Amino acid sequence: ARQLSVLFAALGAAVFVLGGTAVEAQTIKPPKVPAKIILAVAPDSVAPGGTARVTVELEPIDGVKINKYPKITVSVPALEGLVGEAGTSQGSDIPPPEDQLKTNYFKTLEPLELTLQLEPSASSGSHELDGKITYNYCMPANGFCARKRVAVKIPVEVR
């Protein structure tokens, strides 16, 4: 019973932090796509053993702010015989002070850049790499905040 009351107290605190009631929290519908993701790969084709630069841009929709904390991350797992693991991030390692939460939003968001190192044995042709972008966003008008994980396909052409 004590654990249950602690759980309810924590849930009540979470609702309070979001600035609303439990009923209000249930009616908030998060956007399916809080930010448009734009991927670009350069150069157009890469020699085995070469590198490709992936640029990732996030463009939040109206009413959405991208958070600095936790960091935005972009990751690509290694794919044997093609490419090594790669990743990058942007943002802050520490949360803002409680009285300055609005400073946690990016005013402008620079593109993230990721370097892919192709294996010398990479076979020629068109390949798609699995990637993952993770970011946190808020909707200041209603206090809703959430983490978003997006799976992306990164096209790589090997000469």
C-alpha positions as a Markdown table, in Angstrom:
| # | Residue | x | y | z |
|---|---|---|---|---|
| 1 | Ala | 0.0 | 0.0 | 0.0 |
| 2 | Arg | 2.9 | 2.4 | 0.8 |
| 3 | Gln | 4.4 | 1.8 | -2.7 |
| 4 | Leu | 1.1 | 2.5 | -4.3 |
| 5 | Ser | 0.6 | 5.8 | -2.4 |
| 6 | Val | 4.2 | 6.8 | -3.4 |
| 7 | Leu | 3.3 | 6.0 | -7.0 |
| 8 | Phe | 0.2 | 8.1 | -6.9 |
| 9 | Ala | 2.1 | 10.9 | -5.3 |
| 10 | Ala | 4.7 | 10.8 | -8.1 |
| 11 | Leu | 2.0 | 10.8 | -10.7 |
| 12 | Gly | 0.3 | 13.7 | -9.1 |
| 13 | Ala | 3.6 | 15.6 | -9.0 |
| 14 | Ala | 4.1 | 14.8 | -12.7 |
| 15 | Val | 0.7 | 16.2 | -13.6 |
| 16 | Phe | 1.5 | 19.3 | -11.5 |
| 17 | Val | 4.9 | 19.8 | -13.2 |
| 18 | Leu | 3.2 | 19.7 | -16.6 |
| 19 | Gly | 1.0 | 22.5 | -15.4 |
| 20 | Gly | -2.4 | 20.8 | -15.7 |
| 21 | Thr | -4.8 | 18.3 | -14.2 |
| 22 | Ala | -5.1 | 14.6 | -15.0 |
| 23 | Val | -8.1 | 15.4 | -17.1 |
| 24 | Glu | -6.3 | 18.0 | -19.2 |
| 25 | Ala | -3.3 | 15.7 | -19.7 |
| 26 | Gln | -5.6 | 13.1 | -21.2 |
| 27 | Thr | -7.0 | 15.5 | -23.8 |
| 28 | Ile | -3.6 | 16.7 | -25.1 |
| 29 | Lys | -2.9 | 15.1 | -28.4 |
| 30 | Pro | 0.8 | 15.1 | -29.3 |
| 31 | Pro | 1.6 | 15.7 | -33.0 |
| 32 | Lys | 2.5 | 12.6 | -35.0 |
| 33 | Val | 5.4 | 14.5 | -36.6 |
| 34 | Pro | 6.6 | 17.3 | -34.2 |
| 35 | Ala | 9.5 | 18.2 | -36.5 |
| 36 | Lys | 10.3 | 17.7 | -40.2 |
| 37 | Ile | 13.5 | 15.7 | -40.7 |
| 38 | Ile | 15.7 | 16.6 | -43.7 |
| 39 | Leu | 18.6 | 14.3 | -44.6 |
| 40 | Ala | 21.3 | 15.0 | -47.1 |
| 41 | Val | 24.3 | 12.8 | -48.0 |
| 42 | Ala | 27.5 | 14.1 | -49.7 |
| 43 | Pro | 29.1 | 13.2 | -52.0 |
| 44 | Asp | 26.6 | 11.5 | -54.2 |
| 45 | Ser | 28.8 | 8.4 | -54.5 |
| 46 | Val | 31.6 | 7.2 | -52.3 |
| 47 | Ala | 34.6 | 4.9 | -53.1 |
| 48 | Pro | 35.1 | 1.9 | -50.9 |
| 49 | Gly | 37.2 | 3.0 | -47.9 |
| 50 | Gly | 36.0 | 6.6 | -48.3 |
| 51 | Thr | 33.8 | 8.8 | -46.2 |
| 52 | Ala | 30.3 | 10.3 | -46.6 |
| 53 | Arg | 28.9 | 13.2 | -44.7 |
| 54 | Val | 25.3 | 13.0 | -43.6 |
| 55 | Thr | 23.6 | 16.3 | -42.7 |
| 56 | Val | 20.4 | 16.1 | -40.6 |
| 57 | Glu | 18.1 | 19.1 | -40.1 |
| 58 | Leu | 15.1 | 19.3 | -37.8 |
| 59 | Glu | 12.4 | 21.8 | -38.5 |
| 60 | Pro | 9.8 | 21.9 | -35.7 |
| 61 | Ile | 6.2 | 22.5 | -36.7 |
| 62 | Asp | 4.4 | 25.6 | -35.4 |
| 63 | Gly | 3.9 | 25.5 | -31.6 |
| 64 | Val | 6.7 | 23.0 | -31.0 |
| 65 | Lys | 10.1 | 23.7 | -29.5 |
| 66 | Ile | 13.1 | 21.3 | -29.6 |
| 67 | Asn | 14.8 | 20.9 | -26.3 |
| 68 | Lys | 18.6 | 21.3 | -25.7 |
| 69 | Tyr | 18.4 | 18.8 | -22.8 |
| 70 | Pro | 18.5 | 15.9 | -23.2 |
| 71 | Lys | 20.7 | 16.1 | -26.3 |
| 72 | Ile | 19.5 | 15.4 | -29.8 |
| 73 | Thr | 21.2 | 12.3 | -31.0 |
| 74 | Val | 21.7 | 10.7 | -34.4 |
| 75 | Ser | 23.1 | 7.2 | -34.6 |
| 76 | Val | 23.9 | 4.7 | -37.3 |
| 77 | Pro | 24.9 | 1.2 | -36.3 |
| 78 | Ala | 27.8 | -0.6 | -38.0 |
| 79 | Leu | 26.9 | -2.7 | -41.0 |
| 80 | Glu | 29.5 | -5.4 | -41.5 |
| 81 | Gly | 31.2 | -5.1 | -44.8 |
| 82 | Leu | 29.8 | -1.7 | -45.5 |
| 83 | Val | 30.2 | 1.0 | -42.8 |
| 84 | Gly | 31.4 | 1.5 | -39.2 |
| 85 | Glu | 29.2 | 2.7 | -36.4 |
| 86 | Ala | 28.7 | 6.5 | -36.3 |
| 87 | Gly | 26.9 | 9.0 | -34.2 |
| 88 | Thr | 26.6 | 12.7 | -33.2 |
| 89 | Ser | 24.7 | 14.8 | -30.8 |
| 90 | Gln | 23.8 | 18.4 | -30.2 |
| 91 | Gly | 22.5 | 20.1 | -27.0 |
| 92 | Ser | 23.3 | 20.2 | -23.3 |
| 93 | Asp | 24.5 | 17.5 | -20.9 |
| 94 | Ile | 22.7 | 19.2 | -17.9 |
| 95 | Pro | 19.1 | 20.4 | -17.5 |
| 96 | Pro | 18.4 | 24.1 | -17.1 |
| 97 | Pro | 17.6 | 25.5 | -13.6 |
| 98 | Glu | 13.9 | 25.0 | -12.7 |
| 99 | Asp | 13.3 | 28.7 | -12.8 |
| 100 | Gln | 14.7 | 29.0 | -16.3 |
| 101 | Leu | 13.0 | 26.1 | -18.2 |
| 102 | Lys | 12.4 | 28.3 | -21.3 |
| 103 | Thr | 16.2 | 28.5 | -21.8 |
| 104 | Asn | 16.1 | 24.8 | -22.6 |
| 105 | Tyr | 14.6 | 25.4 | -26.1 |
| 106 | Phe | 16.8 | 25.9 | -29.1 |
| 107 | Lys | 16.2 | 29.4 | -30.6 |
| 108 | Thr | 18.0 | 28.3 | -33.8 |
| 109 | Leu | 18.9 | 24.7 | -34.5 |
| 110 | Glu | 22.1 | 24.1 | -36.5 |
| 111 | Pro | 22.2 | 21.0 | -38.7 |
| 112 | Leu | 23.8 | 17.9 | -37.2 |
| 113 | Glu | 26.6 | 16.4 | -39.2 |
| 114 | Leu | 27.6 | 12.8 | -39.1 |
| 115 | Thr | 30.6 | 11.2 | -40.9 |
| 116 | Leu | 30.2 | 7.6 | -42.2 |
| 117 | Gln | 33.4 | 5.6 | -42.8 |
| 118 | Leu | 32.9 | 3.0 | -45.5 |
| 119 | Glu | 34.8 | -0.3 | -45.3 |
| 120 | Pro | 37.5 | -0.8 | -47.9 |
| 121 | Ser | 35.6 | -4.0 | -48.8 |
| 122 | Ala | 32.3 | -2.2 | -49.4 |
| 123 | Ser | 30.5 | -3.5 | -52.5 |
| 124 | Ser | 29.5 | -1.1 | -55.2 |
| 125 | Gly | 25.8 | -0.2 | -55.6 |
| 126 | Ser | 23.0 | 1.5 | -53.8 |
| 127 | His | 22.7 | 0.8 | -50.0 |
| 128 | Glu | 20.3 | 2.0 | -47.3 |
| 129 | Leu | 21.6 | 2.4 | -43.8 |
| 130 | Asp | 19.3 | 2.3 | -40.8 |
| 131 | Gly | 19.6 | 5.3 | -38.6 |
| 132 | Lys | 17.9 | 6.7 | -35.5 |
| 133 | Ile | 17.2 | 10.3 | -34.5 |
| 134 | Thr | 16.1 | 10.9 | -30.9 |
| 135 | Tyr | 15.0 | 14.3 | -29.7 |
| 136 | Asn | 12.9 | 15.9 | -27.0 |
| 137 | Tyr | 10.3 | 18.6 | -27.6 |
| 138 | Cys | 7.7 | 20.7 | -25.8 |
| 139 | Met | 4.6 | 22.5 | -26.8 |
| 140 | Pro | 4.8 | 25.6 | -24.5 |
| 141 | Ala | 1.1 | 26.5 | -25.1 |
| 142 | Asn | -0.1 | 23.5 | -23.2 |
| 143 | Gly | 3.0 | 22.3 | -21.3 |
| 144 | Phe | 3.1 | 18.9 | -23.1 |
| 145 | Cys | 6.7 | 17.5 | -23.5 |
| 146 | Ala | 7.8 | 14.2 | -24.9 |
| 147 | Arg | 10.7 | 12.2 | -26.4 |
| 148 | Lys | 10.6 | 11.3 | -30.1 |
| 149 | Arg | 12.5 | 8.5 | -31.7 |
| 150 | Val | 12.5 | 8.4 | -35.5 |
| 151 | Ala | 13.9 | 5.6 | -37.6 |
| 152 | Val | 15.4 | 6.9 | -40.8 |
| 153 | Lys | 16.9 | 5.3 | -44.0 |
| 154 | Ile | 20.2 | 6.9 | -45.2 |
| 155 | Pro | 21.0 | 6.2 | -48.8 |
| 156 | Val | 24.6 | 5.6 | -49.7 |
| 157 | Glu | 25.9 | 5.0 | -53.2 |
| 158 | Val | 29.2 | 3.1 | -53.4 |
| 159 | Arg | 31.2 | 3.4 | -56.7 |
